[in-house]
């Protein structure tokens, strides 16, 4: 089969790979219908994370081709949405709602899904079947549920977005934009998107943002305070993962407020003393997407949300390198790849 391999930073190639096989009785093999490039794939692309001949990709939707003898919840022929962390679905951590920290978790980024087929470990805890074969125009939205929508949703849930709340979102990548959509769905009263890119501001507004703040860092914090009577937002979603964005997020929350941080953290340092006196709730980490998938699939199936709008570049899998380049240069929010 064909699949994407990152040989070194900036060096992405599509090449022949071995076809995946069932290894464990809990595995499934899927034919990938659509996959995509993630903002987190840009960390190794830019040389910030080490990379060496790594098959890439962890977001995917597809059709089940084969299942191991112990797989019970999905069967060949079904269309499925999978999560970016494979989880057994049965351990105490999974059952408490945190499959992304399952004691047996497998990061799908180590398996690779930017390919024609993929082996999915722990299929029962990782895949969710859709009610039927989706209309083609629903596929991008379902693919978004695999990671960016699920992650934005978790960010909003962790930040306790809801009725009567003012929610600020730091980050205007796909996750940040979909956190805006999530906050809207969860009933937030006011949603402040922090973005300085016109096309992203437009999409944020379409997804439910009521205010746009273009300032960053301390100026961004000051602007959020100004918009909230000097108090700060009730809920802040951090969807970048840098030192600056974490500080912007914590600083933008009011005392007693909640910060949901879902950008993969890189070199973030928080002063214990600042954190102590900020008196905010912090919750985040890799999103437990499987917890939200049935609800998200239902919202997409009923056409209540159009999360697929974050894909503004569609390419055949063979042109994956251009997808990475366009996202790296911020010419594209997110690239969908069709094997
Ligand atoms: Zn588990």
mmCIF file of C-alpha atoms and ligand atoms in Angstrom:
data_model
loop_
_atom_site.group_PDB
_atom_site.id
_atom_site.type_symbol
_atom_site.label_atom_id
_atom_site.label_comp_id
_atom_site.label_asym_id
_atom_site.label_seq_id
_atom_site.Cartn_x
_atom_site.Cartn_y
_atom_site.Cartn_z
ATOM 1 C CA UNK A 1 0.000 0.000 0.000
ATOM 2 C CA UNK A 2 0.971 3.656 -0.280
ATOM 3 C CA UNK A 3 1.627 5.710 2.826
ATOM 4 C CA UNK A 4 3.262 8.896 4.102
ATOM 5 C CA UNK A 5 6.677 8.725 5.769
ATOM 6 C CA UNK A 6 8.537 11.626 7.340
ATOM 7 C CA UNK A 7 12.200 10.798 6.897
ATOM 8 C CA UNK A 8 13.517 13.927 8.598
ATOM 9 C CA UNK A 9 12.214 17.417 9.385
ATOM 10 C CA UNK A 10 10.719 18.882 6.216
ATOM 11 C CA UNK A 11 11.217 15.627 4.287
ATOM 12 C CA UNK A 12 7.793 14.043 3.691
ATOM 13 C CA UNK A 13 7.413 11.341 1.054
ATOM 14 C CA UNK A 14 4.672 8.991 -0.093
ATOM 15 C CA UNK A 15 6.024 5.505 -0.652
ATOM 16 C CA UNK A 16 5.234 1.789 -0.691
ATOM 17 C CA UNK A 17 4.690 0.296 2.759
ATOM 18 C CA UNK A 18 3.801 -3.230 3.882
ATOM 19 C CA UNK A 19 0.077 -3.923 4.015
ATOM 20 C CA UNK A 20 -1.092 -4.058 7.627
ATOM 21 C CA UNK A 21 -2.023 -7.432 9.122
ATOM 22 C CA UNK A 22 -4.088 -8.471 12.121
ATOM 23 C CA UNK A 23 -1.541 -9.072 14.899
ATOM 24 C CA UNK A 24 -3.689 -9.187 18.038
ATOM 25 C CA UNK A 25 -7.214 -10.637 18.210
ATOM 26 C CA UNK A 26 -8.422 -7.167 19.277
ATOM 27 C CA UNK A 27 -7.131 -5.524 16.053
ATOM 28 C CA UNK A 28 -9.074 -4.346 13.023
ATOM 29 C CA UNK A 29 -7.824 -3.450 9.565
ATOM 30 C CA UNK A 30 -9.515 -0.511 7.871
ATOM 31 C CA UNK A 31 -9.373 0.864 4.367
ATOM 32 C CA UNK A 32 -8.799 4.572 4.933
ATOM 33 C CA UNK A 33 -11.391 6.772 3.196
ATOM 34 C CA UNK A 34 -9.895 10.067 4.355
ATOM 35 C CA UNK A 35 -7.043 11.176 6.585
ATOM 36 C CA UNK A 36 -5.363 14.512 7.235
ATOM 37 C CA UNK A 37 -2.345 16.458 8.393
ATOM 38 C CA UNK A 38 -2.482 17.589 12.031
ATOM 39 C CA UNK A 39 -1.023 20.718 13.561
ATOM 40 C CA UNK A 40 0.923 18.366 15.830
ATOM 41 C CA UNK A 41 2.542 16.775 12.734
ATOM 42 C CA UNK A 42 4.185 20.161 12.206
ATOM 43 C CA UNK A 43 6.274 19.861 15.384
ATOM 44 C CA UNK A 44 8.539 17.136 13.879
ATOM 45 C CA UNK A 45 8.202 18.757 10.428
ATOM 46 C CA UNK A 46 9.769 21.897 11.885
ATOM 47 C CA UNK A 47 12.425 19.921 13.756
ATOM 48 C CA UNK A 48 11.020 20.771 17.197
ATOM 49 C CA UNK A 49 10.351 17.061 17.841
ATOM 50 C CA UNK A 50 12.782 14.399 16.720
ATOM 51 C CA UNK A 51 11.725 12.360 13.694
ATOM 52 C CA UNK A 52 13.373 9.571 11.714
ATOM 53 C CA UNK A 53 11.623 7.543 8.978
ATOM 54 C CA UNK A 54 8.273 7.768 10.774
ATOM 55 C CA UNK A 55 5.023 6.610 9.097
ATOM 56 C CA UNK A 56 2.718 9.575 9.715
ATOM 57 C CA UNK A 57 -0.889 10.278 10.604
ATOM 58 C CA UNK A 58 -3.311 9.646 13.442
ATOM 59 C CA UNK A 59 -6.641 10.957 12.131
ATOM 60 C CA UNK A 60 -8.776 8.698 9.984
ATOM 61 C CA UNK A 61 -12.152 7.493 8.869
ATOM 62 C CA UNK A 62 -12.662 4.408 6.775
ATOM 63 C CA UNK A 63 -14.316 1.103 6.137
ATOM 64 C CA UNK A 64 -13.568 -1.982 8.229
ATOM 65 C CA UNK A 65 -12.062 -4.719 6.070
ATOM 66 C CA UNK A 66 -11.079 -7.310 8.641
ATOM 67 C CA UNK A 67 -11.411 -7.835 12.394
ATOM 68 C CA UNK A 68 -9.605 -10.028 14.907
ATOM 69 C CA UNK A 69 -11.445 -12.842 16.687
ATOM 70 C CA UNK A 70 -12.133 -10.809 19.847
ATOM 71 C CA UNK A 71 -13.551 -7.664 18.194
ATOM 72 C CA UNK A 72 -17.239 -7.269 19.057
ATOM 73 C CA UNK A 73 -18.434 -3.730 18.302
ATOM 74 C CA UNK A 74 -17.462 -3.257 14.647
ATOM 75 C CA UNK A 75 -17.580 -5.574 11.656
ATOM 76 C CA UNK A 76 -16.321 -5.671 8.074
ATOM 77 C CA UNK A 77 -18.157 -3.293 5.758
ATOM 78 C CA UNK A 78 -18.986 -0.724 8.444
ATOM 79 C CA UNK A 79 -17.879 2.889 8.107
ATOM 80 C CA UNK A 80 -15.985 3.935 11.225
ATOM 81 C CA UNK A 81 -14.486 6.984 12.885
ATOM 82 C CA UNK A 82 -11.405 6.247 14.965
ATOM 83 C CA UNK A 83 -9.636 8.162 17.688
ATOM 84 C CA UNK A 84 -5.997 9.261 17.678
ATOM 85 C CA UNK A 85 -5.236 7.129 20.737
ATOM 86 C CA UNK A 86 -6.145 3.440 20.601
ATOM 87 C CA UNK A 87 -7.529 2.296 23.948
ATOM 88 C CA UNK A 88 -8.843 -0.978 25.346
ATOM 89 C CA UNK A 89 -12.063 0.665 26.546
ATOM 90 C CA UNK A 90 -12.186 -1.628 29.572
ATOM 91 C CA UNK A 91 -9.522 -0.544 32.064
ATOM 92 C CA UNK A 92 -10.401 1.612 35.046
ATOM 93 C CA UNK A 93 -9.019 4.757 33.380
ATOM 94 C CA UNK A 94 -11.050 4.146 30.206
ATOM 95 C CA UNK A 95 -14.203 3.461 32.206
ATOM 96 C CA UNK A 96 -13.703 6.701 34.142
ATOM 97 C CA UNK A 97 -13.807 8.615 30.838
ATOM 98 C CA UNK A 98 -10.114 8.973 30.008
ATOM 99 C CA UNK A 99 -9.362 6.480 27.207
ATOM 100 C CA UNK A 100 -6.545 8.735 25.970
ATOM 101 C CA UNK A 101 -4.668 7.708 29.136
ATOM 102 C CA UNK A 102 -5.696 4.030 28.918
ATOM 103 C CA UNK A 103 -3.199 1.729 30.627
ATOM 104 C CA UNK A 104 -2.784 -0.019 27.246
ATOM 105 C CA UNK A 105 -2.957 3.070 25.040
ATOM 106 C CA UNK A 106 -1.293 3.137 21.649
ATOM 107 C CA UNK A 107 -0.763 6.524 20.021
ATOM 108 C CA UNK A 108 -1.966 6.093 16.447
ATOM 109 C CA UNK A 109 0.802 8.483 15.381
ATOM 110 C CA UNK A 110 3.168 5.559 16.025
ATOM 111 C CA UNK A 111 1.083 3.321 13.732
ATOM 112 C CA UNK A 112 0.439 5.880 10.983
ATOM 113 C CA UNK A 113 -2.880 6.459 9.214
ATOM 114 C CA UNK A 114 -1.839 8.657 6.291
ATOM 115 C CA UNK A 115 -1.977 5.539 4.179
ATOM 116 C CA UNK A 116 -4.369 3.392 2.160
ATOM 117 C CA UNK A 117 -4.949 0.963 5.030
ATOM 118 C CA UNK A 118 -4.274 0.945 8.741
ATOM 119 C CA UNK A 119 -4.125 -1.531 11.602
ATOM 120 C CA UNK A 120 -6.245 -0.297 14.495
ATOM 121 C CA UNK A 121 -5.279 -1.798 17.867
ATOM 122 C CA UNK A 122 -8.093 -2.317 20.413
ATOM 123 C CA UNK A 123 -10.757 -1.767 17.766
ATOM 124 C CA UNK A 124 -13.622 -1.979 20.297
ATOM 125 C CA UNK A 125 -12.274 0.894 22.386
ATOM 126 C CA UNK A 126 -11.005 2.938 19.462
ATOM 127 C CA UNK A 127 -13.492 2.810 16.584
ATOM 128 C CA UNK A 128 -17.123 3.928 16.504
ATOM 129 C CA UNK A 129 -19.330 2.881 13.583
ATOM 130 C CA UNK A 130 -21.546 5.477 11.919
ATOM 131 C CA UNK A 131 -25.274 4.693 11.460
ATOM 132 C CA UNK A 132 -24.605 3.806 7.812
ATOM 133 C CA UNK A 133 -22.446 4.760 4.854
ATOM 134 C CA UNK A 134 -22.137 8.551 5.042
ATOM 135 C CA UNK A 135 -22.988 10.927 2.223
ATOM 136 C CA UNK A 136 -19.648 12.057 0.749
ATOM 137 C CA UNK A 137 -20.114 15.632 2.003
ATOM 138 C CA UNK A 138 -20.235 14.387 5.628
ATOM 139 C CA UNK A 139 -16.852 12.672 5.431
ATOM 140 C CA UNK A 140 -14.719 15.772 6.233
ATOM 141 C CA UNK A 141 -16.828 16.507 9.318
ATOM 142 C CA UNK A 142 -16.560 12.880 10.498
ATOM 143 C CA UNK A 143 -12.806 12.973 9.908
ATOM 144 C CA UNK A 144 -12.579 16.128 12.030
ATOM 145 C CA UNK A 145 -14.273 14.214 14.865
ATOM 146 C CA UNK A 146 -11.295 11.815 14.896
ATOM 147 C CA UNK A 147 -9.098 14.470 16.512
ATOM 148 C CA UNK A 148 -9.526 18.217 16.015
ATOM 149 C CA UNK A 149 -13.259 18.356 16.743
ATOM 150 C CA UNK A 150 -12.935 15.871 19.608
ATOM 151 C CA UNK A 151 -9.986 17.822 20.983
ATOM 152 C CA UNK A 152 -11.679 21.220 20.646
ATOM 153 C CA UNK A 153 -14.753 19.706 22.276
ATOM 154 C CA UNK A 154 -12.722 18.365 25.196
ATOM 155 C CA UNK A 155 -11.046 21.769 25.550
ATOM 156 C CA UNK A 156 -14.468 23.404 25.871
ATOM 157 C CA UNK A 157 -15.736 20.712 28.284
ATOM 158 C CA UNK A 158 -12.549 20.956 30.384
ATOM 159 C CA UNK A 159 -12.987 24.746 30.458
ATOM 160 C CA UNK A 160 -16.602 24.169 31.591
ATOM 161 C CA UNK A 161 -18.068 26.164 28.720
ATOM 162 C CA UNK A 162 -21.823 26.378 29.082
ATOM 163 C CA UNK A 163 -24.881 28.605 29.488
ATOM 164 C CA UNK A 164 -24.135 32.029 30.958
ATOM 165 C CA UNK A 165 -20.401 31.622 30.441
ATOM 166 C CA UNK A 166 -17.940 33.812 28.585
ATOM 167 C CA UNK A 167 -15.448 31.578 26.796
ATOM 168 C CA UNK A 168 -12.124 32.763 25.376
ATOM 169 C CA UNK A 169 -10.269 30.581 22.883
ATOM 170 C CA UNK A 170 -6.509 30.977 22.466
ATOM 171 C CA UNK A 171 -5.395 29.608 19.093
ATOM 172 C CA UNK A 172 -7.010 29.803 15.658
ATOM 173 C CA UNK A 173 -5.877 26.484 14.212
ATOM 174 C CA UNK A 174 -8.443 23.769 13.549
ATOM 175 C CA UNK A 175 -8.653 22.813 17.254
ATOM 176 C CA UNK A 176 -9.199 26.398 18.402
ATOM 177 C CA UNK A 177 -11.829 27.014 15.729
ATOM 178 C CA UNK A 178 -13.643 23.823 16.660
ATOM 179 C CA UNK A 179 -13.431 24.752 20.345
ATOM 180 C CA UNK A 180 -15.453 27.816 19.336
ATOM 181 C CA UNK A 181 -17.991 25.511 17.659
ATOM 182 C CA UNK A 182 -18.044 23.302 20.775
ATOM 183 C CA UNK A 183 -18.545 26.254 23.128
ATOM 184 C CA UNK A 184 -21.475 27.371 20.975
ATOM 185 C CA UNK A 185 -23.019 23.875 21.051
ATOM 186 C CA UNK A 186 -22.528 23.707 24.810
ATOM 187 C CA UNK A 187 -24.538 26.902 25.163
ATOM 188 C CA UNK A 188 -21.900 29.523 25.965
ATOM 189 C CA UNK A 189 -23.262 33.054 26.059
ATOM 190 C CA UNK A 190 -20.248 34.873 24.697
ATOM 191 C CA UNK A 191 -17.322 33.385 22.779
ATOM 192 C CA UNK A 192 -14.140 35.377 22.226
ATOM 193 C CA UNK A 193 -11.842 34.028 19.516
ATOM 194 C CA UNK A 194 -8.239 35.211 19.621
ATOM 195 C CA UNK A 195 -7.009 35.428 16.034
ATOM 196 C CA UNK A 196 -5.267 37.842 13.728
ATOM 197 C CA UNK A 197 -5.962 35.991 10.465
ATOM 198 C CA UNK A 198 -8.929 37.218 8.508
ATOM 199 C CA UNK A 199 -10.049 33.887 7.035
ATOM 200 C CA UNK A 200 -9.802 32.211 10.437
ATOM 201 C CA UNK A 201 -11.690 35.075 12.114
ATOM 202 C CA UNK A 202 -14.450 34.579 9.554
ATOM 203 C CA UNK A 203 -14.703 30.862 10.241
ATOM 204 C CA UNK A 204 -14.629 31.482 14.005
ATOM 205 C CA UNK A 205 -17.556 33.873 13.597
ATOM 206 C CA UNK A 206 -19.401 31.312 11.478
ATOM 207 C CA UNK A 207 -18.803 28.713 14.220
ATOM 208 C CA UNK A 208 -20.269 31.022 16.880
ATOM 209 C CA UNK A 209 -17.641 33.532 18.024
ATOM 210 C CA UNK A 210 -19.244 36.778 19.215
ATOM 211 C CA UNK A 211 -15.984 38.730 19.618
ATOM 212 C CA UNK A 212 -12.568 38.670 17.962
ATOM 213 C CA UNK A 213 -9.402 39.719 19.776
ATOM 214 C CA UNK A 214 -6.319 40.241 17.642
ATOM 215 C CA UNK A 215 -3.898 41.129 20.440
ATOM 216 C CA UNK A 216 -1.549 38.500 21.830
ATOM 217 C CA UNK A 217 0.388 37.914 25.044
ATOM 218 C CA UNK A 218 -0.064 40.500 27.795
ATOM 219 C CA UNK A 219 -1.985 42.762 25.395
ATOM 220 C CA UNK A 220 -4.346 39.895 24.602
ATOM 221 C CA UNK A 221 -4.903 39.268 28.312
ATOM 222 C CA UNK A 222 -5.592 42.980 28.863
ATOM 223 C CA UNK A 223 -8.133 42.953 26.013
ATOM 224 C CA UNK A 224 -9.967 39.912 27.488
ATOM 225 C CA UNK A 225 -10.071 41.663 30.875
ATOM 226 C CA UNK A 226 -11.424 44.809 29.210
ATOM 227 C CA UNK A 227 -14.188 42.798 27.519
ATOM 228 C CA UNK A 228 -15.178 41.063 30.759
ATOM 229 C CA UNK A 229 -15.492 43.970 33.168
ATOM 230 C CA UNK A 230 -11.915 43.542 34.374
ATOM 231 C CA UNK A 231 -12.546 39.994 35.616
ATOM 232 C CA UNK A 232 -11.377 37.661 32.860
ATOM 233 C CA UNK A 233 -13.296 34.898 31.096
ATOM 234 C CA UNK A 234 -15.105 32.119 32.971
ATOM 235 C CA UNK A 235 -13.687 29.563 30.572
ATOM 236 C CA UNK A 236 -10.537 29.607 28.473
ATOM 237 C CA UNK A 237 -9.515 27.020 25.908
ATOM 238 C CA UNK A 238 -5.800 26.852 25.135
ATOM 239 C CA UNK A 239 -5.276 25.268 21.715
ATOM 240 C CA UNK A 240 -1.668 26.003 20.801
ATOM 241 C CA UNK A 241 0.727 24.567 23.385
ATOM 242 C CA UNK A 242 3.434 27.214 23.539
ATOM 243 C CA UNK A 243 4.764 29.056 26.576
ATOM 244 C CA UNK A 244 3.154 32.274 25.364
ATOM 245 C CA UNK A 245 -0.249 30.750 24.658
ATOM 246 C CA UNK A 246 -0.413 28.962 28.035
ATOM 247 C CA UNK A 247 0.370 32.222 29.817
ATOM 248 C CA UNK A 248 -2.205 34.017 27.695
ATOM 249 C CA UNK A 249 -4.780 31.355 28.621
ATOM 250 C CA UNK A 250 -4.121 31.290 32.360
ATOM 251 C CA UNK A 251 -3.962 35.100 32.455
ATOM 252 C CA UNK A 252 -7.272 35.424 30.590
ATOM 253 C CA UNK A 253 -9.239 33.310 33.089
ATOM 254 C CA UNK A 254 -10.943 34.893 36.085
ATOM 255 C CA UNK A 255 -10.310 33.593 39.620
ATOM 256 C CA UNK A 256 -12.408 30.457 39.983
ATOM 257 C CA UNK A 257 -12.455 30.082 36.195
ATOM 258 C CA UNK A 258 -11.463 27.035 34.166
ATOM 259 C CA UNK A 259 -8.700 26.582 31.611
ATOM 260 C CA UNK A 260 -8.955 23.625 29.238
ATOM 261 C CA UNK A 261 -5.516 23.143 27.685
ATOM 262 C CA UNK A 262 -5.396 20.862 24.682
ATOM 263 C CA UNK A 263 -2.482 22.178 22.607
ATOM 264 C CA UNK A 264 0.392 19.691 22.950
ATOM 265 C CA UNK A 265 2.713 21.540 25.348
ATOM 266 C CA UNK A 266 6.247 22.375 24.268
ATOM 267 C CA UNK A 267 8.674 24.135 26.619
ATOM 268 C CA UNK A 268 5.947 25.634 28.781
ATOM 269 C CA UNK A 269 7.022 26.899 32.190
ATOM 270 C CA UNK A 270 4.490 28.140 34.699
ATOM 271 C CA UNK A 271 5.455 29.911 37.873
ATOM 272 C CA UNK A 272 3.948 28.084 40.842
ATOM 273 C CA UNK A 273 3.412 31.382 42.588
ATOM 274 C CA UNK A 274 1.541 32.916 39.618
ATOM 275 C CA UNK A 275 -0.529 29.751 39.329
ATOM 276 C CA UNK A 276 -1.310 29.819 43.054
ATOM 277 C CA UNK A 277 -2.628 33.377 42.966
ATOM 278 C CA UNK A 278 -4.438 32.977 39.624
ATOM 279 C CA UNK A 279 -6.813 30.586 41.412
ATOM 280 C CA UNK A 280 -7.907 28.887 38.197
ATOM 281 C CA UNK A 281 -8.845 25.268 37.472
ATOM 282 C CA UNK A 282 -6.500 23.637 34.975
ATOM 283 C CA UNK A 283 -7.515 20.537 33.077
ATOM 284 C CA UNK A 284 -6.240 19.242 29.776
ATOM 285 C CA UNK A 285 -4.022 16.759 28.048
ATOM 286 C CA UNK A 286 -4.650 14.419 25.129
ATOM 287 C CA UNK A 287 -8.396 14.541 24.525
ATOM 288 C CA UNK A 288 -10.448 11.477 25.467
ATOM 289 C CA UNK A 289 -12.132 11.672 22.071
ATOM 290 C CA UNK A 290 -13.808 8.260 22.282
ATOM 291 C CA UNK A 291 -15.971 9.591 25.138
ATOM 292 C CA UNK A 292 -17.480 12.219 22.827
ATOM 293 C CA UNK A 293 -17.606 10.330 19.505
ATOM 294 C CA UNK A 294 -21.180 8.969 19.650
ATOM 295 C CA UNK A 295 -22.529 12.473 20.379
ATOM 296 C CA UNK A 296 -20.322 14.134 17.761
ATOM 297 C CA UNK A 297 -21.216 11.569 15.080
ATOM 298 C CA UNK A 298 -24.896 12.145 15.869
ATOM 299 C CA UNK A 299 -24.559 15.952 15.547
ATOM 300 C CA UNK A 300 -22.768 15.528 12.207
ATOM 301 C CA UNK A 301 -25.227 12.901 10.955
ATOM 302 C CA UNK A 302 -28.124 15.241 11.710
ATOM 303 C CA UNK A 303 -26.219 18.073 9.999
ATOM 304 C CA UNK A 304 -26.319 20.209 13.137
ATOM 305 C CA UNK A 305 -22.590 20.959 12.940
ATOM 306 C CA UNK A 306 -20.281 21.304 9.957
ATOM 307 C CA UNK A 307 -16.881 20.637 11.499
ATOM 308 C CA UNK A 308 -15.462 19.701 8.089
ATOM 309 C CA UNK A 309 -15.213 23.401 7.255
ATOM 310 C CA UNK A 310 -11.768 23.495 8.864
ATOM 311 C CA UNK A 311 -10.423 21.614 5.838
ATOM 312 C CA UNK A 312 -9.518 24.273 3.311
ATOM 313 C CA UNK A 313 -7.183 22.137 1.241
ATOM 314 C CA UNK A 314 -8.007 18.738 -0.281
ATOM 315 C CA UNK A 315 -5.272 16.652 -1.871
ATOM 316 C CA UNK A 316 -4.757 13.116 -3.076
ATOM 317 C CA UNK A 317 -2.597 11.128 -0.635
ATOM 318 C CA UNK A 318 0.221 11.145 -3.206
ATOM 319 C CA UNK A 319 0.513 14.943 -2.744
ATOM 320 C CA UNK A 320 0.741 14.803 1.056
ATOM 321 C CA UNK A 321 4.036 16.748 1.068
ATOM 322 C CA UNK A 322 2.194 19.797 -0.307
ATOM 323 C CA UNK A 323 -0.344 19.492 2.531
ATOM 324 C CA UNK A 324 2.442 19.671 5.125
ATOM 325 C CA UNK A 325 4.062 22.600 3.340
ATOM 326 C CA UNK A 326 0.813 24.573 3.032
ATOM 327 C CA UNK A 327 0.038 24.098 6.722
ATOM 328 C CA UNK A 328 3.594 24.905 7.779
ATOM 329 C CA UNK A 329 3.408 28.152 5.827
ATOM 330 C CA UNK A 330 -0.093 28.780 7.216
ATOM 331 C CA UNK A 331 -1.507 28.926 3.692
ATOM 332 C CA UNK A 332 -3.978 26.235 4.790
ATOM 333 C CA UNK A 333 -5.755 25.659 8.105
ATOM 334 C CA UNK A 334 -5.919 21.901 7.556
ATOM 335 C CA UNK A 335 -5.300 19.551 4.666
ATOM 336 C CA UNK A 336 -7.522 16.524 4.005
ATOM 337 C CA UNK A 337 -5.874 13.652 2.154
ATOM 338 C CA UNK A 338 -7.745 11.141 0.027
ATOM 339 C CA UNK A 339 -5.992 7.805 -0.498
HETATM 340 ZN ZN1 LIG B 1 -8.137 1.401 28.988
#
